[in-house]
Amino acid sequence: MRVFIIKANEAHTDFDFSLKDLPGTSGRIDLICRSLNAAFHLSHSFRKNVRVYVTFLGPPDPPKTIRFEGSRIKPKILNPDELSTAKLIGKALKASGGIRGPSQEVEVFPGVFVSRMTFEDVIRKNTRFNLYVLEEGGEDLFSTKFPRDNVAFVLGDHIGLSREDLSFLEGFAQRISIGPKAYLTSHVISFVNIYLDRLGIP
Amino acid sequence: MRVFIIKANEAHTDFDFSLKDLPGTSGRIDLICRSLNAAFHLSHSFRKNVRVYVTFLGPPDPPKTIRFEGSRIKPKILNPDELSTAKLIGKALKASGGIRGPSQEVEVFPGVFVSRMTFEDVIRKNTRFNLYVLEEGGEDLFSTKFPRDNVAFVLGDHIGLSREDLSFLEGFAQRISIGPKAYLTSHVISFVNIYLDRLGIP
């Protein structure tokens, strides 16, 4: 089982954005769509062993967290393209209006769960996993000794993780890096997924 | 300099597709958009050392090839999201109506060149580069000895390269593979780009 945890600093928390202009109106939900593509899609196949948490922290009603559960998602629900994924996210956010308290989680579509969890709640929920933070200047991925299962990776968005986030994570997670440049979230997920395939980690 | 050459078997050759449904109406130009994102975009930066050729072979007017030249593209022209990239592609295809003969290439936007080149024309034009075909079952990327510069990678789309393509390429290109599964074109490009960064290949 592989987990990806994404902090989406400005991503909108209701379906109040335009599908015609995701970068300009949604707080960069386009980036989240590409990250989900990288996390789940293979050529003519789907990674059922992946779980993704995205914490949405933008207006109008933060925080909201969507959990995407590869083992339960129906292939037709999560397509590779941005627009249909953004629609799915929008509908999930909309359906979450009545949810109260971080412990309540509602399955709005098969394998798509919405809650009021904060980013910190998500991290705390995942401390039984081996947690890694993808950050420039971390230990090289190729030198990292991974366990045989249950790895979880924490990533920022275009804004990244704050100093406070990193200091919060310090007790739980190892800081690692995939290469010498600053990469887009979706590219990091692609790279990590393929690298774990190479290692034979499920 | 890094070159990516993509054969888009069904990608439409005029702006006759709907931006609201790229996967269903464009012959998978959504896939091409994500591949361009993977080829050029870094976090808050742009890969100027990359060139991408995409050969469009779908209806109504094949073949057309668009060359994206990282050193000349204005950052505002090629954005990370699918929709604006699909619009750029659509406009470039539309502007190419009068082009005749594979030797004529027209710069329709800064760094965006359209021609009538076939997939084979593009390969022949790039034989001075060290050519690699990304294919399942090829030599492992991690064992491949790359030259210090001028590498070109050939990729298929969701349909892939045909047996004829592979046999045509056999004289020019080495067959390599990035991992044990079949990956999406954009994920392969992300992986190769980051791996070349790690090797220090420009």
mmCIF file with all atom_site columns, C-alpha atoms in Angstrom, chain A:
data_model
loop_
_atom_site.group_PDB
_atom_site.id
_atom_site.type_symbol
_atom_site.label_atom_id
_atom_site.label_alt_id
_atom_site.label_comp_id
_atom_site.label_asym_id
_atom_site.label_entity_id
_atom_site.label_seq_id
_atom_site.pdbx_PDB_ins_code
_atom_site.Cartn_x
_atom_site.Cartn_y
_atom_site.Cartn_z
_atom_site.occupancy
_atom_site.B_iso_or_equiv
_atom_site.pdbx_formal_charge
_atom_site.auth_seq_id
_atom_site.auth_comp_id
_atom_site.auth_asym_id
_atom_site.auth_atom_id
_atom_site.pdbx_PDB_model_num
ATOM 1   C CA . MET A 1 1   ? 0.000   0.000  0.000   1.00 0.00 ? 1   MET A CA 1
ATOM 2   C CA . ARG A 1 2   ? 1.278   3.420  -1.027  1.00 0.00 ? 2   ARG A CA 1
ATOM 3   C CA . VAL A 1 3   ? -0.127  6.626  0.398   1.00 0.00 ? 3   VAL A CA 1
ATOM 4   C CA . PHE A 1 4   ? 0.300   10.133 -0.994  1.00 0.00 ? 4   PHE A CA 1
ATOM 5   C CA . ILE A 1 5   ? -0.714  13.086 1.204   1.00 0.00 ? 5   ILE A CA 1
ATOM 6   C CA . ILE A 1 6   ? -1.009  16.441 -0.554  1.00 0.00 ? 6   ILE A CA 1
ATOM 7   C CA . LYS A 1 7   ? -1.453  19.800 1.143   1.00 0.00 ? 7   LYS A CA 1
ATOM 8   C CA . ALA A 1 8   ? -3.364  22.062 -1.258  1.00 0.00 ? 8   ALA A CA 1
ATOM 9   C CA . ASN A 1 9   ? -2.882  25.468 0.330   1.00 0.00 ? 9   ASN A CA 1
ATOM 10  C CA . GLU A 1 10  ? -5.309  27.446 -1.810  1.00 0.00 ? 10  GLU A CA 1
ATOM 11  C CA . ALA A 1 11  ? -7.521  24.776 -3.388  1.00 0.00 ? 11  ALA A CA 1
ATOM 12  C CA . HIS A 1 12  ? -11.171 25.784 -3.173  1.00 0.00 ? 12  HIS A CA 1
ATOM 13  C CA . THR A 1 13  ? -13.434 23.973 -0.725  1.00 0.00 ? 13  THR A CA 1
ATOM 14  C CA . ASP A 1 14  ? -16.665 24.211 -2.691  1.00 0.00 ? 14  ASP A CA 1
ATOM 15  C CA . PHE A 1 15  ? -17.648 23.745 -6.344  1.00 0.00 ? 15  PHE A CA 1
ATOM 16  C CA . ASP A 1 16  ? -17.456 27.520 -6.908  1.00 0.00 ? 16  ASP A CA 1
ATOM 17  C CA . PHE A 1 17  ? -14.767 27.390 -9.609  1.00 0.00 ? 17  PHE A CA 1
ATOM 18  C CA . SER A 1 18  ? -14.962 27.441 -13.383 1.00 0.00 ? 18  SER A CA 1
ATOM 19  C CA . LEU A 1 19  ? -14.024 24.274 -15.291 1.00 0.00 ? 19  LEU A CA 1
ATOM 20  C CA . LYS A 1 20  ? -13.019 26.581 -18.147 1.00 0.00 ? 20  LYS A CA 1
ATOM 21  C CA . ASP A 1 21  ? -10.283 28.177 -16.052 1.00 0.00 ? 21  ASP A CA 1
ATOM 22  C CA . LEU A 1 22  ? -9.097  25.840 -13.291 1.00 0.00 ? 22  LEU A CA 1
ATOM 23  C CA . PRO A 1 23  ? -5.708  27.542 -12.740 1.00 0.00 ? 23  PRO A CA 1
ATOM 24  C CA . GLY A 1 24  ? -7.333  30.968 -12.410 1.00 0.00 ? 24  GLY A CA 1
ATOM 25  C CA . THR A 1 25  ? -10.458 30.172 -10.391 1.00 0.00 ? 25  THR A CA 1
ATOM 26  C CA . SER A 1 26  ? -9.980  27.007 -8.299  1.00 0.00 ? 26  SER A CA 1
ATOM 27  C CA . GLY A 1 27  ? -6.802  27.624 -6.293  1.00 0.00 ? 27  GLY A CA 1
ATOM 28  C CA . ARG A 1 28  ? -4.949  25.244 -8.602  1.00 0.00 ? 28  ARG A CA 1
ATOM 29  C CA . ILE A 1 29  ? -7.210  22.204 -8.527  1.00 0.00 ? 29  ILE A CA 1
ATOM 30  C CA . ASP A 1 30  ? -5.703  21.494 -12.000 1.00 0.00 ? 30  ASP A CA 1
ATOM 31  C CA . LEU A 1 31  ? -2.512  20.557 -10.149 1.00 0.00 ? 31  LEU A CA 1
ATOM 32  C CA . ILE A 1 32  ? -4.467  18.182 -7.894  1.00 0.00 ? 32  ILE A CA 1
ATOM 33  C CA . CYS A 1 33  ? -6.071  16.541 -10.946 1.00 0.00 ? 33  CYS A CA 1
ATOM 34  C CA . ARG A 1 34  ? -2.666  15.874 -12.496 1.00 0.00 ? 34  ARG A CA 1
ATOM 35  C CA . SER A 1 35  ? -1.408  14.538 -9.172  1.00 0.00 ? 35  SER A CA 1
ATOM 36  C CA . LEU A 1 36  ? -4.303  12.063 -9.008  1.00 0.00 ? 36  LEU A CA 1
ATOM 37  C CA . ASN A 1 37  ? -3.523  11.030 -12.580 1.00 0.00 ? 37  ASN A CA 1
ATOM 38  C CA . ALA A 1 38  ? 0.111   10.390 -11.569 1.00 0.00 ? 38  ALA A CA 1
ATOM 39  C CA . ALA A 1 39  ? -0.916  8.507  -8.432  1.00 0.00 ? 39  ALA A CA 1
ATOM 40  C CA . PHE A 1 40  ? -3.462  6.117  -9.942  1.00 0.00 ? 40  PHE A CA 1
ATOM 41  C CA . HIS A 1 41  ? -3.147  5.725  -13.696 1.00 0.00 ? 41  HIS A CA 1
ATOM 42  C CA . LEU A 1 42  ? -1.103  3.189  -15.556 1.00 0.00 ? 42  LEU A CA 1
ATOM 43  C CA . SER A 1 43  ? -1.323  2.509  -19.276 1.00 0.00 ? 43  SER A CA 1
ATOM 44  C CA . HIS A 1 44  ? -4.731  0.805  -19.641 1.00 0.00 ? 44  HIS A CA 1
ATOM 45  C CA . SER A 1 45  ? -4.678  -0.059 -15.954 1.00 0.00 ? 45  SER A CA 1
ATOM 46  C CA . PHE A 1 46  ? -5.197  1.437  -12.490 1.00 0.00 ? 46  PHE A CA 1
ATOM 47  C CA . ARG A 1 47  ? -3.146  1.309  -9.267  1.00 0.00 ? 47  ARG A CA 1
ATOM 48  C CA . LYS A 1 48  ? -5.490  -0.277 -6.731  1.00 0.00 ? 48  LYS A CA 1
ATOM 49  C CA . ASN A 1 49  ? -2.757  -0.266 -4.071  1.00 0.00 ? 49  ASN A CA 1
ATOM 50  C CA . VAL A 1 50  ? -2.695  3.560  -3.837  1.00 0.00 ? 50  VAL A CA 1
ATOM 51  C CA . ARG A 1 51  ? -4.475  5.890  -1.413  1.00 0.00 ? 51  ARG A CA 1
ATOM 52  C CA . VAL A 1 52  ? -4.361  9.672  -1.829  1.00 0.00 ? 52  VAL A CA 1
ATOM 53  C CA . TYR A 1 53  ? -5.358  12.308 0.719   1.00 0.00 ? 53  TYR A CA 1
ATOM 54  C CA . VAL A 1 54  ? -5.750  15.878 -0.488  1.00 0.00 ? 54  VAL A CA 1
ATOM 55  C CA . THR A 1 55  ? -6.381  18.588 2.100   1.00 0.00 ? 55  THR A CA 1
ATOM 56  C CA . PHE A 1 56  ? -8.132  21.588 0.557   1.00 0.00 ? 56  PHE A CA 1
ATOM 57  C CA . LEU A 1 57  ? -7.405  24.812 2.435   1.00 0.00 ? 57  LEU A CA 1
ATOM 58  C CA . GLY A 1 58  ? -8.743  27.522 0.137   1.00 0.00 ? 58  GLY A CA 1
ATOM 59  C CA . PRO A 1 59  ? -12.023 29.484 0.307   1.00 0.00 ? 59  PRO A CA 1
ATOM 60  C CA . PRO A 1 60  ? -14.887 29.368 1.068   1.00 0.00 ? 60  PRO A CA 1
ATOM 61  C CA . ASP A 1 61  ? -15.075 26.638 3.723   1.00 0.00 ? 61  ASP A CA 1
ATOM 62  C CA . PRO A 1 62  ? -11.709 25.134 4.787   1.00 0.00 ? 62  PRO A CA 1
ATOM 63  C CA . PRO A 1 63  ? -10.495 22.652 5.770   1.00 0.00 ? 63  PRO A CA 1
ATOM 64  C CA . LYS A 1 64  ? -11.789 19.735 3.726   1.00 0.00 ? 64  LYS A CA 1
ATOM 65  C CA . THR A 1 65  ? -9.958  16.511 3.000   1.00 0.00 ? 65  THR A CA 1
ATOM 66  C CA . ILE A 1 66  ? -10.775 14.076 0.228   1.00 0.00 ? 66  ILE A CA 1
ATOM 67  C CA . ARG A 1 67  ? -9.463  10.534 0.492   1.00 0.00 ? 67  ARG A CA 1
ATOM 68  C CA . PHE A 1 68  ? -9.227  8.606  -2.781  1.00 0.00 ? 68  PHE A CA 1
ATOM 69  C CA . GLU A 1 69  ? -9.111  4.878  -2.162  1.00 0.00 ? 69  GLU A CA 1
ATOM 70  C CA . GLY A 1 70  ? -7.654  2.983  -5.133  1.00 0.00 ? 70  GLY A CA 1
ATOM 71  C CA . SER A 1 71  ? -9.056  -0.361 -4.032  1.00 0.00 ? 71  SER A CA 1
ATOM 72  C CA . ARG A 1 72  ? -12.651 0.959  -4.131  1.00 0.00 ? 72  ARG A CA 1
ATOM 73  C CA . ILE A 1 73  ? -12.662 3.564  -6.924  1.00 0.00 ? 73  ILE A CA 1
ATOM 74  C CA . LYS A 1 74  ? -14.556 2.416  -10.005 1.00 0.00 ? 74  LYS A CA 1
ATOM 75  C CA . PRO A 1 75  ? -12.319 2.813  -13.093 1.00 0.00 ? 75  PRO A CA 1
ATOM 76  C CA . LYS A 1 76  ? -14.924 4.957  -14.876 1.00 0.00 ? 76  LYS A CA 1
ATOM 77  C CA . ILE A 1 77  ? -15.140 7.481  -12.009 1.00 0.00 ? 77  ILE A CA 1
ATOM 78  C CA . LEU A 1 78  ? -11.540 8.686  -12.091 1.00 0.00 ? 78  LEU A CA 1
ATOM 79  C CA . ASN A 1 79  ? -10.422 9.339  -15.667 1.00 0.00 ? 79  ASN A CA 1
ATOM 80  C CA . PRO A 1 80  ? -6.958  10.501 -16.743 1.00 0.00 ? 80  PRO A CA 1
ATOM 81  C CA . ASP A 1 81  ? -8.002  13.988 -17.876 1.00 0.00 ? 81  ASP A CA 1
ATOM 82  C CA . GLU A 1 82  ? -8.096  17.132 -15.743 1.00 0.00 ? 82  GLU A CA 1
ATOM 83  C CA . LEU A 1 83  ? -11.608 18.283 -16.510 1.00 0.00 ? 83  LEU A CA 1
ATOM 84  C CA . SER A 1 84  ? -13.507 15.149 -15.517 1.00 0.00 ? 84  SER A CA 1
ATOM 85  C CA . THR A 1 85  ? -11.355 14.816 -12.382 1.00 0.00 ? 85  THR A CA 1
ATOM 86  C CA . ALA A 1 86  ? -12.035 18.463 -11.448 1.00 0.00 ? 86  ALA A CA 1
ATOM 87  C CA . LYS A 1 87  ? -15.770 17.805 -11.862 1.00 0.00 ? 87  LYS A CA 1
ATOM 88  C CA . LEU A 1 88  ? -15.501 14.786 -9.550  1.00 0.00 ? 88  LEU A CA 1
ATOM 89  C CA . ILE A 1 89  ? -13.649 16.895 -6.968  1.00 0.00 ? 89  ILE A CA 1
ATOM 90  C CA . GLY A 1 90  ? -16.188 19.705 -7.286  1.00 0.00 ? 90  GLY A CA 1
ATOM 91  C CA . LYS A 1 91  ? -19.098 17.335 -6.754  1.00 0.00 ? 91  LYS A CA 1
ATOM 92  C CA . ALA A 1 92  ? -17.373 15.706 -3.774  1.00 0.00 ? 92  ALA A CA 1
ATOM 93  C CA . LEU A 1 93  ? -16.740 19.123 -2.177  1.00 0.00 ? 93  LEU A CA 1
ATOM 94  C CA . LYS A 1 94  ? -20.349 20.110 -2.773  1.00 0.00 ? 94  LYS A CA 1
ATOM 95  C CA . ALA A 1 95  ? -21.685 16.904 -1.240  1.00 0.00 ? 95  ALA A CA 1
ATOM 96  C CA . SER A 1 96  ? -19.703 17.540 1.940   1.00 0.00 ? 96  SER A CA 1
ATOM 97  C CA . GLY A 1 97  ? -21.672 20.549 3.185   1.00 0.00 ? 97  GLY A CA 1
ATOM 98  C CA . GLY A 1 98  ? -23.249 18.898 6.201   1.00 0.00 ? 98  GLY A CA 1
ATOM 99  C CA . ILE A 1 99  ? -20.161 17.133 7.541   1.00 0.00 ? 99  ILE A CA 1
ATOM 100 C CA . ARG A 1 100 ? -19.089 18.270 11.010  1.00 0.00 ? 100 ARG A CA 1
ATOM 101 C CA . GLY A 1 101 ? -16.103 17.376 13.148  1.00 0.00 ? 101 GLY A CA 1
ATOM 102 C CA . PRO A 1 102 ? -12.860 15.834 11.890  1.00 0.00 ? 102 PRO A CA 1
ATOM 103 C CA . SER A 1 103 ? -13.881 12.295 12.853  1.00 0.00 ? 103 SER A CA 1
ATOM 104 C CA . GLN A 1 104 ? -16.816 12.142 10.418  1.00 0.00 ? 104 GLN A CA 1
ATOM 105 C CA . GLU A 1 105 ? -15.946 10.885 6.944   1.00 0.00 ? 105 GLU A CA 1
ATOM 106 C CA . VAL A 1 106 ? -18.542 10.400 4.201   1.00 0.00 ? 106 VAL A CA 1
ATOM 107 C CA . GLU A 1 107 ? -18.154 8.256  1.079   1.00 0.00 ? 107 GLU A CA 1
ATOM 108 C CA . VAL A 1 108 ? -19.644 10.509 -1.602  1.00 0.00 ? 108 VAL A CA 1
ATOM 109 C CA . PHE A 1 109 ? -18.698 8.232  -4.520  1.00 0.00 ? 109 PHE A CA 1
ATOM 110 C CA . PRO A 1 110 ? -17.266 4.690  -4.403  1.00 0.00 ? 110 PRO A CA 1
ATOM 111 C CA . GLY A 1 111 ? -13.772 5.153  -2.974  1.00 0.00 ? 111 GLY A CA 1
ATOM 112 C CA . VAL A 1 112 ? -14.064 8.938  -2.605  1.00 0.00 ? 112 VAL A CA 1
ATOM 113 C CA . PHE A 1 113 ? -14.364 10.025 1.051   1.00 0.00 ? 113 PHE A CA 1
ATOM 114 C CA . VAL A 1 114 ? -14.776 13.599 2.309   1.00 0.00 ? 114 VAL A CA 1
ATOM 115 C CA . SER A 1 115 ? -14.112 14.884 5.800   1.00 0.00 ? 115 SER A CA 1
ATOM 116 C CA . ARG A 1 116 ? -13.230 18.003 7.767   1.00 0.00 ? 116 ARG A CA 1
ATOM 117 C CA . MET A 1 117 ? -9.726  16.723 8.559   1.00 0.00 ? 117 MET A CA 1
ATOM 118 C CA . THR A 1 118 ? -6.913  19.264 8.692   1.00 0.00 ? 118 THR A CA 1
ATOM 119 C CA . PHE A 1 119 ? -3.504  18.533 7.186   1.00 0.00 ? 119 PHE A CA 1
ATOM 120 C CA . GLU A 1 120 ? -2.221  17.749 10.693  1.00 0.00 ? 120 GLU A CA 1
ATOM 121 C CA . ASP A 1 121 ? -5.145  15.355 11.289  1.00 0.00 ? 121 ASP A CA 1
ATOM 122 C CA . VAL A 1 122 ? -4.224  13.475 8.115   1.00 0.00 ? 122 VAL A CA 1
ATOM 123 C CA . ILE A 1 123 ? -0.593  13.181 9.167   1.00 0.00 ? 123 ILE A CA 1
ATOM 124 C CA . ARG A 1 124 ? -1.531  11.958 12.665  1.00 0.00 ? 124 ARG A CA 1
ATOM 125 C CA . LYS A 1 125 ? -3.871  9.374  11.114  1.00 0.00 ? 125 LYS A CA 1
ATOM 126 C CA . ASN A 1 126 ? -0.947  8.007  9.113   1.00 0.00 ? 126 ASN A CA 1
ATOM 127 C CA . THR A 1 127 ? 1.796   7.719  11.711  1.00 0.00 ? 127 THR A CA 1
ATOM 128 C CA . ARG A 1 128 ? 1.589   3.908  11.574  1.00 0.00 ? 128 ARG A CA 1
ATOM 129 C CA . PHE A 1 129 ? 2.945   4.218  8.026   1.00 0.00 ? 129 PHE A CA 1
ATOM 130 C CA . ASN A 1 130 ? 6.564   4.970  7.221   1.00 0.00 ? 130 ASN A CA 1
ATOM 131 C CA . LEU A 1 131 ? 6.246   8.675  6.429   1.00 0.00 ? 131 LEU A CA 1
ATOM 132 C CA . TYR A 1 132 ? 8.452   10.568 3.989   1.00 0.00 ? 132 TYR A CA 1
ATOM 133 C CA . VAL A 1 133 ? 8.347   14.260 3.115   1.00 0.00 ? 133 VAL A CA 1
ATOM 134 C CA . LEU A 1 134 ? 9.346   15.107 -0.436  1.00 0.00 ? 134 LEU A CA 1
ATOM 135 C CA . GLU A 1 135 ? 11.416  18.265 -0.139  1.00 0.00 ? 135 GLU A CA 1
ATOM 136 C CA . GLU A 1 136 ? 14.361  19.841 -1.916  1.00 0.00 ? 136 GLU A CA 1
ATOM 137 C CA . GLY A 1 137 ? 17.561  19.081 -0.063  1.00 0.00 ? 137 GLY A CA 1
ATOM 138 C CA . GLY A 1 138 ? 16.256  15.910 1.598   1.00 0.00 ? 138 GLY A CA 1
ATOM 139 C CA . GLU A 1 139 ? 18.110  12.591 1.572   1.00 0.00 ? 139 GLU A CA 1
ATOM 140 C CA . ASP A 1 140 ? 18.403  11.123 -1.910  1.00 0.00 ? 140 ASP A CA 1
ATOM 141 C CA . LEU A 1 141 ? 15.521  8.773  -2.733  1.00 0.00 ? 141 LEU A CA 1
ATOM 142 C CA . PHE A 1 142 ? 17.999  6.325  -4.298  1.00 0.00 ? 142 PHE A CA 1
ATOM 143 C CA . SER A 1 143 ? 19.866  6.034  -0.973  1.00 0.00 ? 143 SER A CA 1
ATOM 144 C CA . THR A 1 144 ? 16.709  5.717  1.120   1.00 0.00 ? 144 THR A CA 1
ATOM 145 C CA . LYS A 1 145 ? 16.080  2.292  2.649   1.00 0.00 ? 145 LYS A CA 1
ATOM 146 C CA . PHE A 1 146 ? 12.359  1.641  2.244   1.00 0.00 ? 146 PHE A CA 1
ATOM 147 C CA . PRO A 1 147 ? 10.431  -0.997 4.191   1.00 0.00 ? 147 PRO A CA 1
ATOM 148 C CA . ARG A 1 148 ? 8.727   -3.714 2.158   1.00 0.00 ? 148 ARG A CA 1
ATOM 149 C CA . ASP A 1 149 ? 5.288   -2.106 2.486   1.00 0.00 ? 149 ASP A CA 1
ATOM 150 C CA . ASN A 1 150 ? 3.174   0.732  3.913   1.00 0.00 ? 150 ASN A CA 1
ATOM 151 C CA . VAL A 1 151 ? 4.991   3.827  2.745   1.00 0.00 ? 151 VAL A CA 1
ATOM 152 C CA . ALA A 1 152 ? 3.393   7.282  2.840   1.00 0.00 ? 152 ALA A CA 1
ATOM 153 C CA . PHE A 1 153 ? 4.676   10.387 1.066   1.00 0.00 ? 153 PHE A CA 1
ATOM 154 C CA . VAL A 1 154 ? 3.829   13.975 2.013   1.00 0.00 ? 154 VAL A CA 1
ATOM 155 C CA . LEU A 1 155 ? 3.903   16.646 -0.683  1.00 0.00 ? 155 LEU A CA 1
ATOM 156 C CA . GLY A 1 156 ? 3.117   20.321 -1.044  1.00 0.00 ? 156 GLY A CA 1
ATOM 157 C CA . ASP A 1 157 ? 1.476   22.083 -3.975  1.00 0.00 ? 157 ASP A CA 1
ATOM 158 C CA . HIS A 1 158 ? 2.731   25.079 -6.023  1.00 0.00 ? 158 HIS A CA 1
ATOM 159 C CA . ILE A 1 159 ? 3.144   26.984 -2.744  1.00 0.00 ? 159 ILE A CA 1
ATOM 160 C CA . GLY A 1 160 ? 4.789   24.075 -0.960  1.00 0.00 ? 160 GLY A CA 1
ATOM 161 C CA . LEU A 1 161 ? 4.976   23.094 2.667   1.00 0.00 ? 161 LEU A CA 1
ATOM 162 C CA . SER A 1 162 ? 5.568   25.912 5.160   1.00 0.00 ? 162 SER A CA 1
ATOM 163 C CA . ARG A 1 163 ? 8.323   26.047 7.754   1.00 0.00 ? 163 ARG A CA 1
ATOM 164 C CA . GLU A 1 164 ? 5.638   25.232 10.348  1.00 0.00 ? 164 GLU A CA 1
ATOM 165 C CA . ASP A 1 165 ? 4.509   22.170 8.366   1.00 0.00 ? 165 ASP A CA 1
ATOM 166 C CA . LEU A 1 166 ? 8.065   20.914 8.109   1.00 0.00 ? 166 LEU A CA 1
ATOM 167 C CA . SER A 1 167 ? 8.733   21.435 11.784  1.00 0.00 ? 167 SER A CA 1
ATOM 168 C CA . PHE A 1 168 ? 5.444   19.650 12.636  1.00 0.00 ? 168 PHE A CA 1
ATOM 169 C CA . LEU A 1 169 ? 6.449   16.754 10.365  1.00 0.00 ? 169 LEU A CA 1
ATOM 170 C CA . GLU A 1 170 ? 9.945   16.482 11.812  1.00 0.00 ? 170 GLU A CA 1
ATOM 171 C CA . GLY A 1 171 ? 8.898   14.091 14.531  1.00 0.00 ? 171 GLY A CA 1
ATOM 172 C CA . PHE A 1 172 ? 7.036   11.770 12.160  1.00 0.00 ? 172 PHE A CA 1
ATOM 173 C CA . ALA A 1 173 ? 8.655   11.831 8.753   1.00 0.00 ? 173 ALA A CA 1
ATOM 174 C CA . GLN A 1 174 ? 11.973  11.494 6.991   1.00 0.00 ? 174 GLN A CA 1
ATOM 175 C CA . ARG A 1 175 ? 12.827  14.237 4.513   1.00 0.00 ? 175 ARG A CA 1
ATOM 176 C CA . ILE A 1 176 ? 13.770  12.877 1.081   1.00 0.00 ? 176 ILE A CA 1
ATOM 177 C CA . SER A 1 177 ? 14.387  14.311 -2.382  1.00 0.00 ? 177 SER A CA 1
ATOM 178 C CA . ILE A 1 178 ? 14.131  12.838 -5.887  1.00 0.00 ? 178 ILE A CA 1
ATOM 179 C CA . GLY A 1 179 ? 16.553  15.031 -7.829  1.00 0.00 ? 179 GLY A CA 1
ATOM 180 C CA . PRO A 1 180 ? 18.535  18.246 -8.084  1.00 0.00 ? 180 PRO A CA 1
ATOM 181 C CA . LYS A 1 181 ? 15.720  20.605 -9.161  1.00 0.00 ? 181 LYS A CA 1
ATOM 182 C CA . ALA A 1 182 ? 12.359  21.721 -7.757  1.00 0.00 ? 182 ALA A CA 1
ATOM 183 C CA . TYR A 1 183 ? 9.715   19.523 -9.377  1.00 0.00 ? 183 TYR A CA 1
ATOM 184 C CA . LEU A 1 184 ? 5.960   19.726 -9.807  1.00 0.00 ? 184 LEU A CA 1
ATOM 185 C CA . THR A 1 185 ? 3.894   17.636 -7.374  1.00 0.00 ? 185 THR A CA 1
ATOM 186 C CA . SER A 1 186 ? 2.518   15.378 -10.123 1.00 0.00 ? 186 SER A CA 1
ATOM 187 C CA . HIS A 1 187 ? 5.993   14.706 -11.534 1.00 0.00 ? 187 HIS A CA 1
ATOM 188 C CA . VAL A 1 188 ? 7.272   13.766 -8.083  1.00 0.00 ? 188 VAL A CA 1
ATOM 189 C CA . ILE A 1 189 ? 4.404   11.292 -7.657  1.00 0.00 ? 189 ILE A CA 1
ATOM 190 C CA . SER A 1 190 ? 5.108   9.740  -11.085 1.00 0.00 ? 190 SER A CA 1
ATOM 191 C CA . PHE A 1 191 ? 8.771   9.372  -10.235 1.00 0.00 ? 191 PHE A CA 1
ATOM 192 C CA . VAL A 1 192 ? 8.161   7.857  -6.793  1.00 0.00 ? 192 VAL A CA 1
ATOM 193 C CA . ASN A 1 193 ? 5.522   5.446  -8.105  1.00 0.00 ? 193 ASN A CA 1
ATOM 194 C CA . ILE A 1 194 ? 7.780   4.116  -10.853 1.00 0.00 ? 194 ILE A CA 1
ATOM 195 C CA . TYR A 1 195 ? 10.787  3.954  -8.533  1.00 0.00 ? 195 TYR A CA 1
ATOM 196 C CA . LEU A 1 196 ? 8.779   1.892  -6.003  1.00 0.00 ? 196 LEU A CA 1
ATOM 197 C CA . ASP A 1 197 ? 7.675   -0.428 -8.835  1.00 0.00 ? 197 ASP A CA 1
ATOM 198 C CA . ARG A 1 198 ? 11.339  -0.959 -9.618  1.00 0.00 ? 198 ARG A CA 1
ATOM 199 C CA . LEU A 1 199 ? 12.022  -1.847 -5.974  1.00 0.00 ? 199 LEU A CA 1
ATOM 200 C CA . GLY A 1 200 ? 9.111   -4.290 -6.002  1.00 0.00 ? 200 GLY A CA 1
ATOM 201 C CA . ILE A 1 201 ? 7.355   -2.417 -3.176  1.00 0.00 ? 201 ILE A CA 1
ATOM 202 C CA . PRO A 1 202 ? 3.578   -2.964 -3.453  1.00 0.00 ? 202 PRO A CA 1
#
